[in-house]
Coordinates of C-alpha atoms in Angstrom, one line a residue:
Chain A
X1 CA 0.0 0.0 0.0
X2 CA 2.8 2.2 0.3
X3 CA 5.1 1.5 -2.6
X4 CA 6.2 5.2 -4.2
X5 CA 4.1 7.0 -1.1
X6 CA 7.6 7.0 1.4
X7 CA 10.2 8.6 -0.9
X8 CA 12.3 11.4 1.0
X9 CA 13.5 14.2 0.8
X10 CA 12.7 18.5 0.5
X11 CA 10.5 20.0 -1.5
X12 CA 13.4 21.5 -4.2
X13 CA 14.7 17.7 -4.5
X14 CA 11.3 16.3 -5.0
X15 CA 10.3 18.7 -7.8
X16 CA 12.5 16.3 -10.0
X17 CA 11.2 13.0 -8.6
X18 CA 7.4 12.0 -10.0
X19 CA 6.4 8.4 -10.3
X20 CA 3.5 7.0 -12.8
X21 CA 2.0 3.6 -12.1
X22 CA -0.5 2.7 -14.0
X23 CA -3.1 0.1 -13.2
X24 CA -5.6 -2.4 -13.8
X25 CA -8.2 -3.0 -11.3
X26 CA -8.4 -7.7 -10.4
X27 CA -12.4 -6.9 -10.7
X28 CA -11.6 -5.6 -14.3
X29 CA -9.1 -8.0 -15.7
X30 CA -11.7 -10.7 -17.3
X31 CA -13.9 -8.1 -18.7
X32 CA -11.5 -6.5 -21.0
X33 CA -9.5 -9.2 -22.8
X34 CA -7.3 -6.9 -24.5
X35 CA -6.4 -4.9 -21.3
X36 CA -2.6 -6.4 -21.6
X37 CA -2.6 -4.8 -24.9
X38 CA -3.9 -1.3 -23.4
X39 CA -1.1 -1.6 -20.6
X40 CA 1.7 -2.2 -23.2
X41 CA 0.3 1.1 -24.9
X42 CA 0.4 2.9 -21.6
X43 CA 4.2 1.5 -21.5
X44 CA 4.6 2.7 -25.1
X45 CA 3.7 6.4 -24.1
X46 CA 5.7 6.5 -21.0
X47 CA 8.5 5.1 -23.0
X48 CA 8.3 8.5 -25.4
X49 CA 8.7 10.7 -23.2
X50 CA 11.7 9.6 -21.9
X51 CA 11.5 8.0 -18.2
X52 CA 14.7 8.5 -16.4
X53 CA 14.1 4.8 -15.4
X54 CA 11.2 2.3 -16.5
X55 CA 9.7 -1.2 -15.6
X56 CA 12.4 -3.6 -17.1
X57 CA 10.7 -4.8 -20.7
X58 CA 9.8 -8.5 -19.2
X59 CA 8.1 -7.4 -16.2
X60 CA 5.9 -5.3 -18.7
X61 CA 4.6 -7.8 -20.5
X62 CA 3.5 -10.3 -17.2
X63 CA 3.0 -7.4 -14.4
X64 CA -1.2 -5.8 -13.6
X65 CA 1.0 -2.7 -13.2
X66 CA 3.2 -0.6 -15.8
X67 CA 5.8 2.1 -13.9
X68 CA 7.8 4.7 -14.9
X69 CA 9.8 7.7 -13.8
X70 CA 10.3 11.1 -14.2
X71 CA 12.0 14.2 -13.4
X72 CA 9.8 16.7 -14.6
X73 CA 6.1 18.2 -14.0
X74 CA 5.9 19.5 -17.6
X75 CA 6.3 16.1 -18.8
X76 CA 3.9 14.3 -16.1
X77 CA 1.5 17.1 -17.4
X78 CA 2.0 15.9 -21.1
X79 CA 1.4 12.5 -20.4
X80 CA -1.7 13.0 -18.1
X81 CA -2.6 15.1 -21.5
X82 CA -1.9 11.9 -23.3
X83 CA -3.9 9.6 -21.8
X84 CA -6.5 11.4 -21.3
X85 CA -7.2 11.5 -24.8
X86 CA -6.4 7.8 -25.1
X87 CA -9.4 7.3 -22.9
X88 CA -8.1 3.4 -22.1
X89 CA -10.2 3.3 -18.7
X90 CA -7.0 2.0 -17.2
X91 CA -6.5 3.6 -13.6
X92 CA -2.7 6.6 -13.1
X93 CA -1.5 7.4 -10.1
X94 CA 1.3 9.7 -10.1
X95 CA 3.4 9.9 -6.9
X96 CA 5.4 13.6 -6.1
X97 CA 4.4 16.4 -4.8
X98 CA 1.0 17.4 -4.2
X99 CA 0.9 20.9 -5.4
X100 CA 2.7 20.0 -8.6
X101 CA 0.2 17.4 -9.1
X102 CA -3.0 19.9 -8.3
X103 CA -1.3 21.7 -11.2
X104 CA -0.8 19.6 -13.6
X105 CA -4.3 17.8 -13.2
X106 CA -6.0 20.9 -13.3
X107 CA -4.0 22.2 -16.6
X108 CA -5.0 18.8 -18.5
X109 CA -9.0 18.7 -16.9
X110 CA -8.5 16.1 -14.7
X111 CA -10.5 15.6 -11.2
X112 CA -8.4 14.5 -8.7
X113 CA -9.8 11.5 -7.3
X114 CA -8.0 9.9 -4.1
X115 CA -4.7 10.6 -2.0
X116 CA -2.3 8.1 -0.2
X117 CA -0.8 10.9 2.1
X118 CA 2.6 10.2 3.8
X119 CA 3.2 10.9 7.6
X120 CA 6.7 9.9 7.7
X121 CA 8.8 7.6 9.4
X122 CA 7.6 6.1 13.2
X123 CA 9.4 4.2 16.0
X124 CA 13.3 2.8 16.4
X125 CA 14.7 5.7 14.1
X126 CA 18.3 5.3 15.5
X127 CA 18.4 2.2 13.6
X128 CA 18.3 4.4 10.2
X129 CA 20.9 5.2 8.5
X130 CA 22.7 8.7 9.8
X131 CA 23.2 10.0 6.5
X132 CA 20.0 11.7 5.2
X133 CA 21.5 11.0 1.7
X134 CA 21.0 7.4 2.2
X135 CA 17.6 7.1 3.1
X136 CA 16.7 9.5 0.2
X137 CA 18.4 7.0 -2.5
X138 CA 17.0 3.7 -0.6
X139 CA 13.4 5.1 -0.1
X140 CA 13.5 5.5 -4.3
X141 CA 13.1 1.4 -4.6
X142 CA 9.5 1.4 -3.6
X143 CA 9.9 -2.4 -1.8
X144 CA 13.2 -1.1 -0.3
X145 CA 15.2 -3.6 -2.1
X146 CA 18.1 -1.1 -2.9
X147 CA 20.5 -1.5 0.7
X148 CA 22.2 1.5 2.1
X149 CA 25.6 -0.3 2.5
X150 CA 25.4 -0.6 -1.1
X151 CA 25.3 3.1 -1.6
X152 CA 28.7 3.4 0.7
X153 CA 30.3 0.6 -1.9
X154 CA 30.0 2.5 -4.6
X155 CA 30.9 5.5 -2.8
X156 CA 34.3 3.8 -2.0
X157 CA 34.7 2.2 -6.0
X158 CA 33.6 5.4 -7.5
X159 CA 36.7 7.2 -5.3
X160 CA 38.8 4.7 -5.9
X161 CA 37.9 5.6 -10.2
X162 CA 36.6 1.5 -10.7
X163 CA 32.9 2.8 -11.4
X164 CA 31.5 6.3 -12.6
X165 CA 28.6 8.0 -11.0
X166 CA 26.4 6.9 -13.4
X167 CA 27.2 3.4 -13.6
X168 CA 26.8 3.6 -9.6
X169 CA 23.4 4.9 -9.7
X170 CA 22.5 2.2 -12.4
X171 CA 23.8 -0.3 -10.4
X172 CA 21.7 1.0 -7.8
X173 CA 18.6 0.9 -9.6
X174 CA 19.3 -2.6 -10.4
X175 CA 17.0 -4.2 -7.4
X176 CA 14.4 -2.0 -8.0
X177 CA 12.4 -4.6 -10.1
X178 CA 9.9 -1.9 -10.9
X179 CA 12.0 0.6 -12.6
X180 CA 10.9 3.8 -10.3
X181 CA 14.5 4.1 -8.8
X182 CA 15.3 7.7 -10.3
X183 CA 18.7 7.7 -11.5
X184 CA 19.1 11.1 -12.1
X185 CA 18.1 12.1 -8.9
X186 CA 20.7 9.0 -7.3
X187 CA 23.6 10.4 -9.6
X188 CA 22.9 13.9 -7.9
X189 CA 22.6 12.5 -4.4
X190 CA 26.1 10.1 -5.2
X191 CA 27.4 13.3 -5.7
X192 CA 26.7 15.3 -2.5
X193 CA 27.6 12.3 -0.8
X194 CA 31.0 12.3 -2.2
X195 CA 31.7 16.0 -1.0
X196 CA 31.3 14.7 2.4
Chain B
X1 CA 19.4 -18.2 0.4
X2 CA 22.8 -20.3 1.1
X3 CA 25.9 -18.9 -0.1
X4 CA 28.4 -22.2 -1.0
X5 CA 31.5 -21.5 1.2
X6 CA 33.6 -24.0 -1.1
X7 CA 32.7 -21.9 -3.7
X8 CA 32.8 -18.3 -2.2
X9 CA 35.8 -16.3 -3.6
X10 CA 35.0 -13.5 -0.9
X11 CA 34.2 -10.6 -3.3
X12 CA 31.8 -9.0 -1.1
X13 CA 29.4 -7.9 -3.4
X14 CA 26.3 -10.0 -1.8
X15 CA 27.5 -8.3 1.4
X16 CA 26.7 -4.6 -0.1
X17 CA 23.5 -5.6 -1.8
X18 CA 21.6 -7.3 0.9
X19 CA 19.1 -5.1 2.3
X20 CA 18.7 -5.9 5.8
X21 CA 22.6 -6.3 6.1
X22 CA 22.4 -10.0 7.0
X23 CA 25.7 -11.5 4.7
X24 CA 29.3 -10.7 6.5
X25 CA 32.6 -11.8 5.9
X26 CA 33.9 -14.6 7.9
X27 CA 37.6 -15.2 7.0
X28 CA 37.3 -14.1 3.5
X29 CA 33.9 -16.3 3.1
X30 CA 30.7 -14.7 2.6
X31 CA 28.5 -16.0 5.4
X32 CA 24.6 -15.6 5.5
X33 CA 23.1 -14.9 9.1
X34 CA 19.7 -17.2 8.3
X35 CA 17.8 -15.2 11.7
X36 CA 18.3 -11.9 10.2
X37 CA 17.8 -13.7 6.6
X38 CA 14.5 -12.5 5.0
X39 CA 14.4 -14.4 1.8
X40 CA 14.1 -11.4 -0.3
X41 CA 16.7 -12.8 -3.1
X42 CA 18.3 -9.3 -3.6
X43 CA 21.6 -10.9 -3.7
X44 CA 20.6 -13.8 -5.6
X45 CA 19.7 -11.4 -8.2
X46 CA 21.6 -8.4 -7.9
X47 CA 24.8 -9.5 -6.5
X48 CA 26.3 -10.7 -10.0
X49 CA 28.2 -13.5 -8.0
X50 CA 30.8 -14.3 -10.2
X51 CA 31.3 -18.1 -9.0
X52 CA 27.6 -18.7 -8.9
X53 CA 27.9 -19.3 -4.9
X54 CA 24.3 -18.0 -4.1
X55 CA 21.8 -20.6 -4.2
X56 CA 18.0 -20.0 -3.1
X57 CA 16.8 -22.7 -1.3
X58 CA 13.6 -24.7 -0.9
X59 CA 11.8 -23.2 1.8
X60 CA 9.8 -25.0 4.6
X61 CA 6.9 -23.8 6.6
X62 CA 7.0 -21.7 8.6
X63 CA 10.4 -19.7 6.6
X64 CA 8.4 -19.8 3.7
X65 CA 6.0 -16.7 4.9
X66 CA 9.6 -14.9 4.5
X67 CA 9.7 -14.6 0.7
X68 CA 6.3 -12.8 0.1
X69 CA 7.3 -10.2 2.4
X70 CA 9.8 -9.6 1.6
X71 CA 10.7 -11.0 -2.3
X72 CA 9.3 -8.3 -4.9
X73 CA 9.6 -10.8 -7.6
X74 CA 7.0 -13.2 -5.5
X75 CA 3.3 -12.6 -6.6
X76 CA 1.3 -13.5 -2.9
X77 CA -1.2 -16.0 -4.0
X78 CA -3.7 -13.7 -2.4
X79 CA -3.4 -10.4 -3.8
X80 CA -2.3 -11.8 -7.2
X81 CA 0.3 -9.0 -7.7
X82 CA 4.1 -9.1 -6.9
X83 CA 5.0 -7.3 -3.4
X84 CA 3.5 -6.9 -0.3
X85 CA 0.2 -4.7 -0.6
X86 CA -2.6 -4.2 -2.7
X87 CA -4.7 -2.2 -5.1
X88 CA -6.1 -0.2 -2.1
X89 CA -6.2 3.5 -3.8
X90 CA -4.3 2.9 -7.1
X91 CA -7.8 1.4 -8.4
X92 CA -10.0 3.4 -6.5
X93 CA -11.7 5.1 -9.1
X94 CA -12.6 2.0 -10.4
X95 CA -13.4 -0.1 -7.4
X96 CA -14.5 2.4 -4.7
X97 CA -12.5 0.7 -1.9
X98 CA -12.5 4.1 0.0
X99 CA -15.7 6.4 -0.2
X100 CA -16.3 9.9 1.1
X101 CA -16.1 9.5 5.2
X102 CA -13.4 6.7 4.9
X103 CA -10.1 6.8 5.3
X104 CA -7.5 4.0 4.9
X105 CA -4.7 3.8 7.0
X106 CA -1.5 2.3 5.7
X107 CA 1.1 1.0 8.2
X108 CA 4.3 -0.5 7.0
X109 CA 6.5 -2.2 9.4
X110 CA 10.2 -2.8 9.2
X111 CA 10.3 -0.3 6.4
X112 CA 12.3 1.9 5.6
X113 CA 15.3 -0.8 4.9
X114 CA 14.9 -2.1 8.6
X115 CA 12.9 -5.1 8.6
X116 CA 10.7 -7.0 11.3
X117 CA 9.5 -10.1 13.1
X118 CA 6.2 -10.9 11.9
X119 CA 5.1 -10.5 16.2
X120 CA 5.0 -6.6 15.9
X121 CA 2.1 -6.7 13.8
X122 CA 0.3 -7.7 16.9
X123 CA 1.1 -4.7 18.4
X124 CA -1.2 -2.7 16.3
X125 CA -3.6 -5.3 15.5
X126 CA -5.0 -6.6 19.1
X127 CA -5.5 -3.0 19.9
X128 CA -7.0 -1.8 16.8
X129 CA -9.4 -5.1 16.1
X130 CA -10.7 -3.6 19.8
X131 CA -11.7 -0.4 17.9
X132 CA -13.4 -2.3 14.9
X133 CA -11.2 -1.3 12.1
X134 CA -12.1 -3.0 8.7
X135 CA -9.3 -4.8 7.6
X136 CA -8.4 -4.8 4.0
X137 CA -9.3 -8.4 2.9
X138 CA -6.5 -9.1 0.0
X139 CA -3.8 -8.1 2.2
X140 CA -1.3 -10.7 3.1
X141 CA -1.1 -9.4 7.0
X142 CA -4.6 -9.9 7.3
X143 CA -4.5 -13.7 5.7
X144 CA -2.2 -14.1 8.9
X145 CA -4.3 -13.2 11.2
X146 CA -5.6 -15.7 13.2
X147 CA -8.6 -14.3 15.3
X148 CA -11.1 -11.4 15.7
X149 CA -8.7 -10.3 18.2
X150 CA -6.3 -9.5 16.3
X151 CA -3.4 -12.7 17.1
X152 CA -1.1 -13.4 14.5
X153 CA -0.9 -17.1 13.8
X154 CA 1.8 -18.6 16.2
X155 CA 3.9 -20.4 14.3
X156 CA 5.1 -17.7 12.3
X157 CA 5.6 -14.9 14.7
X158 CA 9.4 -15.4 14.8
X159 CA 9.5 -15.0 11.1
X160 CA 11.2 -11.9 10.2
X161 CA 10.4 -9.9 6.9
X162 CA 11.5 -6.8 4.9
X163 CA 8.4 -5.5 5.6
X164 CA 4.7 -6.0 6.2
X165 CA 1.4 -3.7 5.9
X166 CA -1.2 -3.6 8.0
X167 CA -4.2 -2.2 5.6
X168 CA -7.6 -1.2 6.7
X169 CA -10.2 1.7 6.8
X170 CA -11.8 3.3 9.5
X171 CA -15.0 6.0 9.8
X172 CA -13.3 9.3 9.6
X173 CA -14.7 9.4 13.2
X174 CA -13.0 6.7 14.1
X175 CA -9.4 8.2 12.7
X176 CA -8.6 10.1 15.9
X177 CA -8.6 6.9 18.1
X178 CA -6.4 4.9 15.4
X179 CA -3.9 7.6 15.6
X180 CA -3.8 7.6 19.3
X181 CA -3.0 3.7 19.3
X182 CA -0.4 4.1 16.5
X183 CA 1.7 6.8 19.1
X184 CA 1.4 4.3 21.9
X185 CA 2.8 1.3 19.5
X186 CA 5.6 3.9 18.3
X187 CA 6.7 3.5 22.3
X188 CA 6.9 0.1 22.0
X189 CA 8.3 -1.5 18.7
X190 CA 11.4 -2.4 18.2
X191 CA 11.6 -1.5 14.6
X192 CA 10.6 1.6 12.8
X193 CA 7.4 2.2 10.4
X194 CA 6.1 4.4 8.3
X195 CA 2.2 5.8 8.2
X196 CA 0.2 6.4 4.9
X197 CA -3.4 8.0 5.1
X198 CA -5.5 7.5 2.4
X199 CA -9.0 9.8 1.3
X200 CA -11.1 11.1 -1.1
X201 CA -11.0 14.2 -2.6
X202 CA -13.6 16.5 -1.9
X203 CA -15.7 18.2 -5.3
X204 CA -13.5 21.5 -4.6
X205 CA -9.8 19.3 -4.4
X206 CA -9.4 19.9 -0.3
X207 CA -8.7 17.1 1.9
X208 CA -10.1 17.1 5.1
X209 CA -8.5 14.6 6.9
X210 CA -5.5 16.7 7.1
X211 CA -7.1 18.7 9.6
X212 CA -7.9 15.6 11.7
X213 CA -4.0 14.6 11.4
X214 CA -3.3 17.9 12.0
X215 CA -5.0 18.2 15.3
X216 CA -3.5 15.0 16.6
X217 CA -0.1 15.9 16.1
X218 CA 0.7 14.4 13.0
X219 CA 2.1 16.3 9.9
X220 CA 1.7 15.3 6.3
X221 CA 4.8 15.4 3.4
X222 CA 4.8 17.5 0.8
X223 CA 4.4 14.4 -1.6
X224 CA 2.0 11.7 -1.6
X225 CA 0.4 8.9 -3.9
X226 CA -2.6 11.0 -6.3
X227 CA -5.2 8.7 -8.4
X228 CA -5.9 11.0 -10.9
X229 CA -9.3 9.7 -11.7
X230 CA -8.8 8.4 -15.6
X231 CA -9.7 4.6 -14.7
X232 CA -13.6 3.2 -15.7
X233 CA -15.2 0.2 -14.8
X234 CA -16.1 -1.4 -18.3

């Protein structure tokens, strides 16, 4: 239930961090035989606009959900615009920040219909990782499967000149089955992390 | 998941990858600790082990109520979609899980990148099955539930997991007295967990609930989860 909902950090970072899932209800699935067809055309659109990561091709074509990330509003807004004219009855949710969202909804004519709202992190805390850089990266694998020592052994290769950012942030990404890691947003945190 | 200590050339890279940091080196020799183990297969799949040393074992009962928690790639024969929750708002304008005056609550255990013994979800649950929440009824926390009283099965309590979900909805009325348990649990867990709220937008795009949270101490992030309303039943 929670999947994209937990992703930290401020407001300025998350203006370049928005998640579209898109969805097709169980109680739907055997009355539209097609609807793998209308998911793959959903993936197809996503694709276009260039996601700075996507649901691996494999996982598209067997998955009741297609994901995809993106670093921009302006493009979430085109999309929405997108498939709204598509009209494939197929459910979005776009995970990012709620004002941005408002916005871009209301530009494209879209009511806004229910909110997963994050209250943020309870309990144990001191078993978190101290560096607020971490939990930023790891929170971006929406079943936590990307581990924060991980993030310090690519710190340590990328010093060392054995792995560029960018391959690090891929490599990152990797466990993150669903493809809404953001790279671009992981190469930027790798390097405040390395300023440290 | 076994890592084949004859075969092991010490590498470390299952060490980084595993999220719940439960692979050390012993003596050169990845070693996998199996209590902090949760079966997730991260660095079965993501390690690139280049001697092959990872294998994933056939699990037994009870260990086998590891991989659904906490393996992405394992669909829960339940909820018939890979990971640990459900469609809960993602298909709401389709299915209507959450009308006006409902709220869902979302309670994720062990996350983030913590993990948890199956036991805490009693915490919550015998206190809030006392207060008559609705549990969601494809989630696979409550197919592990064991009575009205809110008793997680027994022989799977020491089972520990990436994560697990407690999903339900509650009478907005009723939100106030959920949030109220949730701060007495956060006393008492030994693991951390995040809270999600779910509701309706109102005709005019407000929300509420906010309020509600806002009154009982509890702040909302800037970003959140928004079904923008383009799904149809057909």
């Amino acid at each position: 239930m929670t999947h994209s909902l937990h992703r930290l950090g401020n407001k300025n970072e998350l203006k370049n961090d928005y998640v579209i899932l898109a969805m097709i209800a169980a109680s739907e699935r055997e009355k539209i035989p097609d609807f793998r067809v209308k998911l793959l055309r959903i993936a197809e659109i996503l694709k276009r606009y260039n996601p700075t990561n996507i649901m691996p091709e494999f996982a598209r074509k067997l998955s009741p959900v297609i994901t995809a990330v993106f670093t921009d509003i302006e493009t979430v807004k085109d999309i929405l615009y997108e498939l709204k004219r598509e009209d494939l009855g197929i459910s979005i949710v776009v995970s990012g920040l709620i004002d941005e969202i408002g916005y871009a909804t209301k530009e494209v004519g879209l009511n806004m219909h229910t909110i997963h709202l994050s209250l943020g992190t309870f309990g144990k805390k001191e078993l978190l990782p101290k560096n607020p850089e971490t939990l930023e990266i790891t929170t971006m694998c929406g079943h936590h499967c990307t581990s924060s020592q991980s993030i310090e052994y690519y710190i340590n290769l990328i010093k060392e000149g054995k792995i560029s950012i960018e391959k690090a942030a891929e490599k990152l990404a990797k466990p993150c089955v669903c493809g809404i890691f953001n790279t671009q947003r992981a190469i930027e945190k790798l390097s405040e992390l390395l300023k440290k | 998941m076994r890592i084949r200590e004859n075969v092991c050339n010490g590498c470390g890279q299952c060490v980084a990858v595993c999220p719940v940091q439960a692979i050390k080196l012993v003596n050169n020799i990845a070693v996998i600790d199996n209590n902090l183990c949760v079966e997730c297969s991260v660095c079965y799949r993501d390690a690139n082990c280049p001697t092959k040393a990872i294998k994933m074992d056939r699990l037994k009962w009870p260990r086998i109520i590891r991989s659904p928690f906490s393996n992405v790639i394992a669909t829960h024969k339940l909820t018939g979609i890979p990971g640990r929750g459900t469609e809960e708002m993602k298909t709401n304008d389709v299915t209507n899980r959450f009308g006006f005056g409902e709220i869902g609550v979302s309670i994720e255990i062990g996350r983030p990148g913590v993990g948890t013994r199956l036991s805490n979800i009693e915490l919550f649950t015998t206190k809030l099955s006392k207060i008559g929440v609705e549990y969601e009824k494809d989630s696979p926390v409550t197919a592990i539930i064991a009575d009205e009283h809110g008793h997680i099965k027994e022989d799977i309590k020491d089972e520990r997991v990436l994560s697990a979900i407690i999903e339900f909805k509650v009478p907005e009325e009723i939100l106030p007295q959920v949030l109220r348990i949730i701060r007495q649990v956060e006393q008492e867990i030994d693991t951390v967990f995040t809270l999600g709220i779910v509701s309706r937008f109102m005709k005019d795009n407000s929300i509420p609930v906010i309020n509600v949270l806002s009154q009982e101490g509890f702040q909302v992030r800037p970003n959140a989860k928004i079904n923008v309303g383009l799904g149809r039943n057909f």
